[in-house]
Short mmCIF file of C-alpha atoms in Angstrom, two decimals:
data_model
loop_
_atom_site.label_atom_id
_atom_site.label_comp_id
_atom_site.label_asym_id
_atom_site.label_seq_id
_atom_site.Cartn_x
_atom_site.Cartn_y
_atom_site.Cartn_z
CA UNK A 1 -19.39 28.10 -13.60
CA UNK A 2 -20.23 26.55 -16.91
CA UNK A 3 -23.35 26.56 -17.01
CA UNK A 4 -25.28 28.92 -19.84
CA UNK A 5 -26.88 31.55 -18.18
CA UNK A 6 -23.40 31.90 -16.46
CA UNK A 7 -21.39 31.58 -20.10
CA UNK A 8 -24.16 34.68 -21.71
CA UNK A 9 -23.42 36.39 -18.42
CA UNK A 10 -19.67 36.73 -20.13
CA UNK A 11 -20.79 37.70 -23.14
CA UNK A 12 -22.81 40.36 -21.90
CA UNK A 13 -19.93 41.71 -20.09
CA UNK A 14 -17.75 41.86 -22.85
CA UNK A 15 -20.40 44.17 -24.12
CA UNK A 16 -20.95 46.15 -21.77
CA UNK A 17 -17.12 46.54 -21.50
CA UNK A 18 -15.94 46.46 -25.23
CA UNK A 19 -16.06 50.13 -25.77
CA UNK A 20 -13.54 51.00 -22.86
CA UNK A 21 -11.52 48.90 -24.23
CA UNK A 22 -11.26 49.80 -27.39
CA UNK A 23 -10.89 53.25 -26.07
CA UNK A 24 -7.47 51.80 -23.90
CA UNK A 25 -6.08 49.71 -26.80
CA UNK A 26 -6.47 53.12 -28.19
CA UNK A 27 -4.04 55.19 -25.72
CA UNK A 28 -1.22 52.30 -25.82
CA UNK A 29 -1.58 52.16 -29.26
CA UNK A 30 -1.07 56.41 -29.23
CA UNK A 31 2.13 55.90 -26.90
CA UNK A 32 4.09 53.30 -27.27
CA UNK A 33 6.79 52.56 -25.28
CA UNK A 34 10.46 49.74 -25.95
CA UNK A 35 11.64 47.42 -24.43
CA UNK A 36 12.29 47.38 -20.11
CA UNK A 37 11.00 51.33 -21.13
CA UNK A 38 6.99 50.67 -20.19
CA UNK A 39 7.07 53.19 -17.84
CA UNK A 40 4.03 55.33 -18.90
CA UNK A 41 1.89 52.24 -19.96
CA UNK A 42 2.75 50.78 -16.73
CA UNK A 43 1.53 53.48 -14.81
CA UNK A 44 -1.58 53.17 -16.92
CA UNK A 45 -2.73 49.55 -15.94
CA UNK A 46 -2.58 50.68 -12.59
CA UNK A 47 -3.99 52.95 -13.14
CA UNK A 48 -7.29 50.64 -14.31
CA UNK A 49 -6.71 48.29 -11.48
CA UNK A 50 -6.81 49.83 -8.25
CA UNK A 51 -10.26 50.48 -9.18
CA UNK A 52 -11.07 47.29 -8.60
CA UNK A 53 -10.47 44.48 -5.33
CA UNK A 54 -7.08 43.27 -6.37
CA UNK A 55 -3.41 41.96 -4.47
CA UNK A 56 -1.18 44.42 -7.12
CA UNK A 57 2.35 44.59 -7.64
CA UNK A 58 4.81 46.00 -9.65
CA UNK A 59 7.29 42.95 -11.38
CA UNK A 60 10.01 42.43 -13.57
CA UNK A 61 10.62 46.62 -13.70
CA UNK A 62 8.28 47.99 -15.27
CA UNK A 63 5.48 45.03 -15.28
CA UNK A 64 2.54 44.47 -13.30
CA UNK A 65 1.27 41.38 -11.43
CA UNK A 66 -2.13 41.31 -10.28
CA UNK A 67 -4.53 38.48 -8.29
CA UNK A 68 -7.83 37.74 -8.13
CA UNK A 69 -8.69 35.86 -5.35
CA UNK A 70 -12.43 34.03 -5.79
CA UNK A 71 -14.79 33.49 -3.32
CA UNK A 72 -14.31 29.82 -3.14
CA UNK A 73 -10.85 27.55 -2.70
CA UNK A 74 -9.16 26.42 -5.68
CA UNK A 75 -6.10 26.26 -7.99
CA UNK A 76 -4.14 29.49 -9.91
CA UNK A 77 -4.86 29.77 -13.41
CA UNK A 78 -2.46 33.05 -15.22
CA UNK A 79 -3.32 35.01 -17.98
CA UNK A 80 0.05 37.15 -19.82
CA UNK A 81 -0.47 39.84 -21.74
CA UNK A 82 3.01 41.70 -23.50
CA UNK A 83 3.36 45.55 -23.35
CA UNK A 84 6.11 47.16 -25.06
CA UNK A 85 6.45 48.26 -28.24
CA UNK A 86 8.58 48.02 -31.36
CA UNK A 87 11.22 50.70 -32.56
CA UNK A 88 9.54 51.48 -35.13
CA UNK A 89 7.69 55.18 -36.46
CA UNK A 90 3.66 54.81 -36.96
CA UNK A 91 2.53 55.30 -40.18
CA UNK A 92 -0.56 53.39 -39.66
CA UNK A 93 -2.93 57.25 -40.50
CA UNK A 94 -5.51 57.46 -37.96
CA UNK A 95 -6.46 59.58 -35.40
CA UNK A 96 -4.43 57.17 -32.35
CA UNK A 97 -1.06 56.93 -34.37
CA UNK A 98 1.98 57.23 -32.53
CA UNK A 99 3.30 60.34 -30.57
CA UNK A 100 6.29 59.06 -30.07
CA UNK A 101 8.55 58.97 -33.28
CA UNK A 102 10.63 56.13 -33.53
CA UNK A 103 8.03 53.28 -31.65
CA UNK A 104 5.06 52.19 -32.38
CA UNK A 105 2.72 49.33 -31.37
CA UNK A 106 3.17 47.09 -34.68
CA UNK A 107 2.24 43.48 -33.75
CA UNK A 108 -1.06 44.26 -31.74
CA UNK A 109 0.60 44.40 -27.83
CA UNK A 110 -1.92 47.32 -27.65
CA UNK A 111 -4.30 44.97 -28.68
CA UNK A 112 -3.38 42.47 -25.99
CA UNK A 113 -3.19 44.51 -23.14
CA UNK A 114 -6.17 46.64 -23.33
CA UNK A 115 -8.31 42.69 -24.39
CA UNK A 116 -6.62 41.49 -20.72
CA UNK A 117 -7.77 44.94 -18.89
CA UNK A 118 -11.10 43.68 -20.51
CA UNK A 119 -10.60 40.35 -19.13
CA UNK A 120 -9.99 41.83 -15.30
CA UNK A 121 -13.34 43.90 -15.68
CA UNK A 122 -15.47 41.17 -16.65
CA UNK A 123 -13.66 38.05 -14.18
CA UNK A 124 -13.65 40.97 -11.24
CA UNK A 125 -18.21 40.81 -11.88
CA UNK A 126 -17.97 37.36 -11.42
CA UNK A 127 -16.06 36.72 -8.77
CA UNK A 128 -18.42 34.62 -6.89
CA UNK A 129 -18.64 31.76 -9.17
CA UNK A 130 -14.47 31.65 -8.97
CA UNK A 131 -13.25 29.00 -7.51
CA UNK A 132 -9.27 29.61 -6.97
CA UNK A 133 -7.64 32.29 -8.43
CA UNK A 134 -6.26 34.00 -11.60
CA UNK A 135 -3.41 36.19 -12.01
CA UNK A 136 -3.26 38.94 -14.23
CA UNK A 137 0.30 39.14 -15.45
CA UNK A 138 1.56 42.11 -17.56
CA UNK A 139 4.82 41.34 -18.64
CA UNK A 140 7.39 43.44 -20.02
CA UNK A 141 10.40 42.88 -23.06
CA UNK A 142 8.75 40.60 -25.45
CA UNK A 143 10.07 41.88 -27.93
CA UNK A 144 13.34 42.58 -26.87
CA UNK A 145 15.04 39.43 -25.83
CA UNK A 146 18.85 39.48 -25.82
CA UNK A 147 18.95 41.61 -23.47
CA UNK A 148 17.18 39.25 -21.63
CA UNK A 149 13.42 38.69 -21.91
CA UNK A 150 10.54 39.69 -19.77
CA UNK A 151 9.43 36.49 -19.39
CA UNK A 152 12.28 35.52 -17.73
CA UNK A 153 12.34 38.65 -15.19
CA UNK A 154 8.48 38.17 -14.43
CA UNK A 155 9.56 34.16 -13.56
CA UNK A 156 12.81 35.70 -11.34
CA UNK A 157 10.22 37.64 -9.52
CA UNK A 158 7.62 34.95 -8.55
CA UNK A 159 5.58 35.59 -11.43
CA UNK A 160 4.74 31.97 -11.60
CA UNK A 161 5.12 30.81 -8.08
CA UNK A 162 1.74 28.97 -7.27
CA UNK A 163 0.91 28.77 -10.86
CA UNK A 164 -0.87 26.18 -12.10
CA UNK A 165 -1.99 26.84 -15.75
CA UNK A 166 -1.41 30.10 -18.11
CA UNK A 167 -2.90 30.75 -21.34
CA UNK A 168 -2.16 34.20 -22.92
CA UNK A 169 -3.52 35.10 -27.29
CA UNK A 170 -1.67 37.07 -29.98
CA UNK A 171 -3.77 39.59 -32.24
CA UNK A 172 -2.83 37.90 -35.41
CA UNK A 173 -2.94 39.42 -39.08
CA UNK A 174 -2.19 36.06 -41.44
CA UNK A 175 -5.79 34.48 -40.17
CA UNK A 176 -9.03 36.22 -41.07
CA UNK A 177 -10.89 38.26 -38.55
CA UNK A 178 -13.88 36.31 -36.61
CA UNK A 179 -11.19 33.03 -36.60
CA UNK A 180 -9.58 31.59 -33.53
CA UNK A 181 -6.78 29.85 -34.29
CA UNK A 182 -6.17 27.20 -31.13
CA UNK A 183 -3.75 24.07 -31.33
CA UNK A 184 -2.17 21.85 -29.02
CA UNK A 185 1.82 20.44 -29.74
CA UNK A 186 4.38 23.15 -31.32
CA UNK A 187 2.57 25.73 -32.51
CA UNK A 188 5.86 28.90 -32.77
CA UNK A 189 9.55 28.23 -33.00
CA UNK A 190 12.21 28.63 -31.24
CA UNK A 191 14.93 31.66 -32.58
CA UNK A 192 18.11 31.77 -32.10
CA UNK A 193 20.31 34.63 -33.33
CA UNK A 194 23.32 33.79 -34.60
CA UNK A 195 26.82 36.37 -35.29
CA UNK A 196 29.66 35.22 -37.60
CA UNK A 197 32.39 37.57 -37.75
CA UNK A 198 34.89 37.09 -40.40
CA UNK A 199 39.00 38.17 -40.73
CA UNK A 200 40.39 38.86 -43.76
CA UNK A 201 43.27 41.12 -44.80
CA UNK A 202 42.63 44.91 -46.25
CA UNK A 203 44.04 45.93 -49.32
CA UNK A 204 44.27 48.39 -51.92
CA UNK A 205 41.27 47.30 -53.99
CA UNK A 206 43.41 47.53 -57.13
CA UNK A 207 45.82 44.78 -56.00
CA UNK A 208 43.74 41.68 -54.50
CA UNK A 209 46.15 39.15 -54.77
CA UNK A 210 47.98 40.47 -51.55
CA UNK A 211 44.49 40.84 -49.66
CA UNK A 212 42.00 38.32 -48.54
CA UNK A 213 38.75 39.61 -49.22
CA UNK A 214 36.22 39.66 -46.11
CA UNK A 215 32.98 41.12 -48.64
CA UNK A 216 33.71 38.33 -50.50
CA UNK A 217 34.23 35.48 -48.27
CA UNK A 218 31.50 36.31 -46.04
CA UNK A 219 28.81 36.38 -48.99
CA UNK A 220 30.06 33.05 -50.32
CA UNK A 221 28.62 32.38 -46.47
CA UNK A 222 25.10 33.71 -46.58
CA UNK A 223 24.91 31.83 -50.18
CA UNK A 224 25.76 28.47 -48.50
CA UNK A 225 23.82 29.36 -45.17
CA UNK A 226 21.36 28.95 -47.64
CA UNK A 227 21.22 25.22 -48.77
CA UNK A 228 21.31 23.84 -45.04
CA UNK A 229 17.12 23.98 -45.19
CA UNK A 230 16.80 22.70 -48.41
CA UNK A 231 19.52 19.70 -48.45
CA UNK A 232 20.69 19.16 -44.46
CA UNK A 233 17.09 19.47 -42.75
CA UNK A 234 14.22 16.44 -44.02
CA UNK A 235 11.48 18.28 -45.18
CA UNK A 236 9.00 16.60 -43.48
CA UNK A 237 10.94 18.74 -41.01
CA UNK A 238 9.87 22.93 -40.94
CA UNK A 239 13.36 25.23 -40.22
CA UNK A 240 14.44 28.93 -41.29
CA UNK A 241 17.64 30.23 -41.14
CA UNK A 242 17.83 34.08 -42.43
CA UNK A 243 21.29 36.57 -42.58
CA UNK A 244 19.69 40.21 -41.51
CA UNK A 245 22.56 41.83 -40.92
CA UNK A 246 25.75 41.72 -44.17
CA UNK A 247 28.57 44.63 -42.90
CA UNK A 248 31.93 45.41 -43.94
CA UNK A 249 34.31 48.13 -45.54
CA UNK A 250 33.95 51.53 -45.55
CA UNK A 251 35.56 53.06 -48.97
CA UNK A 252 34.78 51.93 -52.31
CA UNK A 253 38.68 51.16 -54.16
CA UNK A 254 39.89 49.04 -50.56
CA UNK A 255 39.24 45.60 -49.90
CA UNK A 256 37.63 44.97 -46.82
CA UNK A 257 39.89 42.93 -44.09
CA UNK A 258 36.17 41.73 -42.07
CA UNK A 259 32.86 41.76 -42.11
CA UNK A 260 29.95 40.37 -39.72
CA UNK A 261 26.50 39.00 -40.63
CA UNK A 262 24.44 38.28 -37.40
CA UNK A 263 21.36 35.92 -38.75
CA UNK A 264 18.64 34.09 -37.34
CA UNK A 265 17.19 30.38 -36.89
CA UNK A 266 14.18 29.31 -36.29
CA UNK A 267 13.12 25.67 -35.85
CA UNK A 268 9.92 23.29 -34.55
CA UNK A 269 12.16 20.77 -32.96
CA UNK A 270 15.32 21.18 -30.67
CA UNK A 271 16.68 17.88 -32.83
CA UNK A 272 16.63 20.14 -36.19
CA UNK A 273 17.43 23.00 -33.81
CA UNK A 274 20.85 22.16 -32.92
CA UNK A 275 21.49 20.05 -36.23
CA UNK A 276 21.39 23.15 -38.73
CA UNK A 277 23.50 25.44 -35.81
CA UNK A 278 26.19 22.55 -36.54
CA UNK A 279 25.56 22.56 -40.05
CA UNK A 280 26.17 27.09 -39.74
CA UNK A 281 29.60 26.33 -37.84
CA UNK A 282 30.47 24.15 -40.48
CA UNK A 283 30.09 25.73 -43.83
CA UNK A 284 31.26 28.77 -41.66
CA UNK A 285 34.90 27.38 -41.00
CA UNK A 286 34.74 25.58 -44.92
CA UNK A 287 34.23 28.83 -46.45
CA UNK A 288 36.96 30.91 -44.24
CA UNK A 289 39.73 27.94 -44.25
CA UNK A 290 39.10 28.09 -47.93
CA UNK A 291 39.75 32.14 -49.01
CA UNK A 292 42.48 32.22 -46.14
CA UNK A 293 40.06 33.80 -43.51
CA UNK A 294 39.64 33.47 -39.97
CA UNK A 295 36.69 33.10 -38.20
CA UNK A 296 34.81 33.58 -35.16
CA UNK A 297 30.34 32.14 -34.80
CA UNK A 298 28.25 33.35 -31.50
CA UNK A 299 24.63 32.24 -31.32
CA UNK A 300 22.62 33.54 -28.55
CA UNK A 301 19.25 31.90 -27.66
CA UNK A 302 15.85 33.76 -27.74
CA UNK A 303 12.86 31.48 -27.33
CA UNK A 304 12.05 28.27 -26.94
CA UNK A 305 9.14 25.80 -28.78
CA UNK A 306 6.40 27.29 -27.36
CA UNK A 307 4.30 23.39 -27.02
CA UNK A 308 0.92 23.57 -26.31
CA UNK A 309 -0.28 21.09 -23.59
CA UNK A 310 -3.02 19.21 -24.85
CA UNK A 311 -5.40 19.31 -21.86
CA UNK A 312 -5.09 22.76 -21.35
CA UNK A 313 -5.82 23.16 -25.03
CA UNK A 314 -8.76 21.21 -25.84
CA UNK A 315 -10.69 23.47 -22.96
CA UNK A 316 -9.34 26.67 -24.36
CA UNK A 317 -11.01 25.52 -28.17
CA UNK A 318 -14.11 24.91 -26.08
CA UNK A 319 -14.09 28.12 -24.94
CA UNK A 320 -14.20 29.92 -28.28
CA UNK A 321 -16.27 27.52 -29.99
CA UNK A 322 -18.78 28.88 -27.27
CA UNK A 323 -17.60 31.94 -28.69
CA UNK A 324 -17.41 31.44 -32.61
CA UNK A 325 -17.96 27.91 -32.55
CA UNK A 326 -16.49 26.48 -35.66
CA UNK A 327 -14.90 29.42 -36.27
CA UNK A 328 -12.84 28.28 -33.70
CA UNK A 329 -9.77 25.61 -34.63
CA UNK A 330 -6.59 24.35 -34.94
CA UNK A 331 -3.94 26.15 -37.40
CA UNK A 332 -0.54 24.79 -38.88
CA UNK A 333 1.90 26.26 -36.73
CA UNK A 334 3.82 29.58 -37.71
CA UNK A 335 8.10 30.16 -37.75
CA UNK A 336 7.62 33.18 -35.61
CA UNK A 337 8.19 32.93 -31.66
CA UNK A 338 7.40 34.09 -28.72
CA UNK A 339 8.92 33.92 -24.69
CA UNK A 340 5.57 32.46 -23.56
CA UNK A 341 7.52 29.27 -24.43
CA UNK A 342 9.46 30.03 -21.13
CA UNK A 343 6.03 30.51 -19.45
CA UNK A 344 5.66 26.54 -20.96
CA UNK A 345 9.09 25.20 -19.29
CA UNK A 346 7.82 25.76 -16.39
CA UNK A 347 4.06 25.18 -15.95
CA UNK A 348 1.51 23.90 -18.67
CA UNK A 349 -0.91 25.86 -20.79
CA UNK A 350 -1.78 27.81 -24.05
CA UNK A 351 -0.74 29.60 -26.07
CA UNK A 352 -4.03 30.98 -28.94
CA UNK A 353 -4.43 34.02 -32.03
CA UNK A 354 -6.70 35.91 -32.49
CA UNK A 355 -7.36 36.79 -36.04
CA UNK A 356 -7.33 40.18 -37.32
CA UNK A 357 -6.96 40.01 -40.78
CA UNK A 358 -9.87 42.01 -42.68
CA UNK A 359 -8.95 43.66 -46.14
CA UNK A 360 -11.96 45.17 -46.84
CA UNK A 361 -10.73 47.51 -43.72
CA UNK A 362 -7.53 47.85 -45.16
CA UNK A 363 -6.21 45.39 -41.90
CA UNK A 364 -3.91 43.73 -44.26
CA UNK A 365 -0.01 44.95 -43.29
CA UNK A 366 1.65 42.37 -41.46
CA UNK A 367 2.94 42.27 -37.80
CA UNK A 368 5.89 44.25 -38.08
CA UNK A 369 4.71 46.71 -40.79
CA UNK A 370 4.65 50.74 -40.21
CA UNK A 371 1.16 50.44 -41.56
CA UNK A 372 -0.16 47.52 -39.42
CA UNK A 373 -3.18 48.08 -37.15
CA UNK A 374 -6.03 45.99 -36.11
CA UNK A 375 -9.85 45.00 -36.21
CA UNK A 376 -11.41 46.24 -33.10
CA UNK A 377 -14.09 44.13 -33.41
CA UNK A 378 -11.35 40.87 -32.37
CA UNK A 379 -11.11 42.11 -29.60
CA UNK A 380 -13.95 41.12 -27.95
CA UNK A 381 -13.71 37.39 -28.96
CA UNK A 382 -9.82 37.70 -27.03
CA UNK A 383 -11.74 39.09 -24.08
CA UNK A 384 -13.98 36.04 -24.57
CA UNK A 385 -12.16 33.68 -25.22
CA UNK A 386 -10.27 34.31 -22.13
CA UNK A 387 -12.61 34.66 -19.34
CA UNK A 388 -14.51 32.00 -20.15
CA UNK A 389 -11.07 29.56 -20.54
CA UNK A 390 -9.61 31.08 -17.14
CA UNK A 391 -13.21 29.64 -15.89
CA UNK A 392 -13.28 26.27 -17.59
CA UNK A 393 -9.49 25.40 -16.01
CA UNK A 394 -10.01 26.19 -12.87
CA UNK A 395 -13.31 23.77 -13.11
CA UNK A 396 -12.03 21.10 -15.03
CA UNK A 397 -8.00 20.91 -14.71
#
């Protein structure tokens, strides 16, 4: 199924289901749920899917998998959307603003979920043209990976069994509305969390000579860590080292004996990833030795480098160009991370970006901001590209 007439049918169906898709997105935005708590979201997804002839099952506790069997035999392509929200108060100021205090779809997962449901409707209407099977994966817990990635839970529950390739998308504020970014190779960074605990010697603020100042030691560590990317990483490669937590002390006139630092490493190369962590350990140990403090350093790997498969990416790029012409094109990698990368350790696939940035509509706030919102017009592009890509992959892989 790749004729112009048949692809025009996908465009017609995307227009048909677009209003429903917008309403679904607003529903999810209004009722966000945090990672591993997406029970109402799961219920709503099932409510929509049960209107179609699909093999449906719950998975990963709060996720959903639905299989569409085409009329003709063939391969199996999976399409994934993440469904969880962030622990942020919503300040978008729209009628669909979150009704749940401390929970907000500030990353676009509400749109991803609605877009995939729209693609389900499109593809179910053209089932007779499908050569193979399409698996729809509604994945929980993309944001909270430290206590178990949602992608890993899907994989453990057999979500990739029999799958020949997988695709997914992300609504993305840094690129403008009407643009679709589709690149081969590394497109998102590996992510690690590191923790540094420093043990000094507490004492009275007026007698520092009797103490080992944990705050001063930790401060020296933070400054030194900022030299790694500029001095220890090949300037032709990319990495980020950021400290996001510095906790120490509880009273103004005492020198703290303990300090904790927590941060993240981002990299697009596994060798760089290991090298950066090695430098962190050297710096921390050296600083603590010099100050007379003791330290422990731990690392928690979160995601892999997200590497798009060249062949699948080329097919998805063709689908993108059919939808927006030359506004579908390769883009530079981002240092953000995604647990979609866990799927790509198992099967080949492609993860692409749909631009939503639109200053004329006030869509200027970045992902994870309390005023984040999307240009809903972008959703129709997502529906079309996912649907066209799935069909092309079934025919061309």
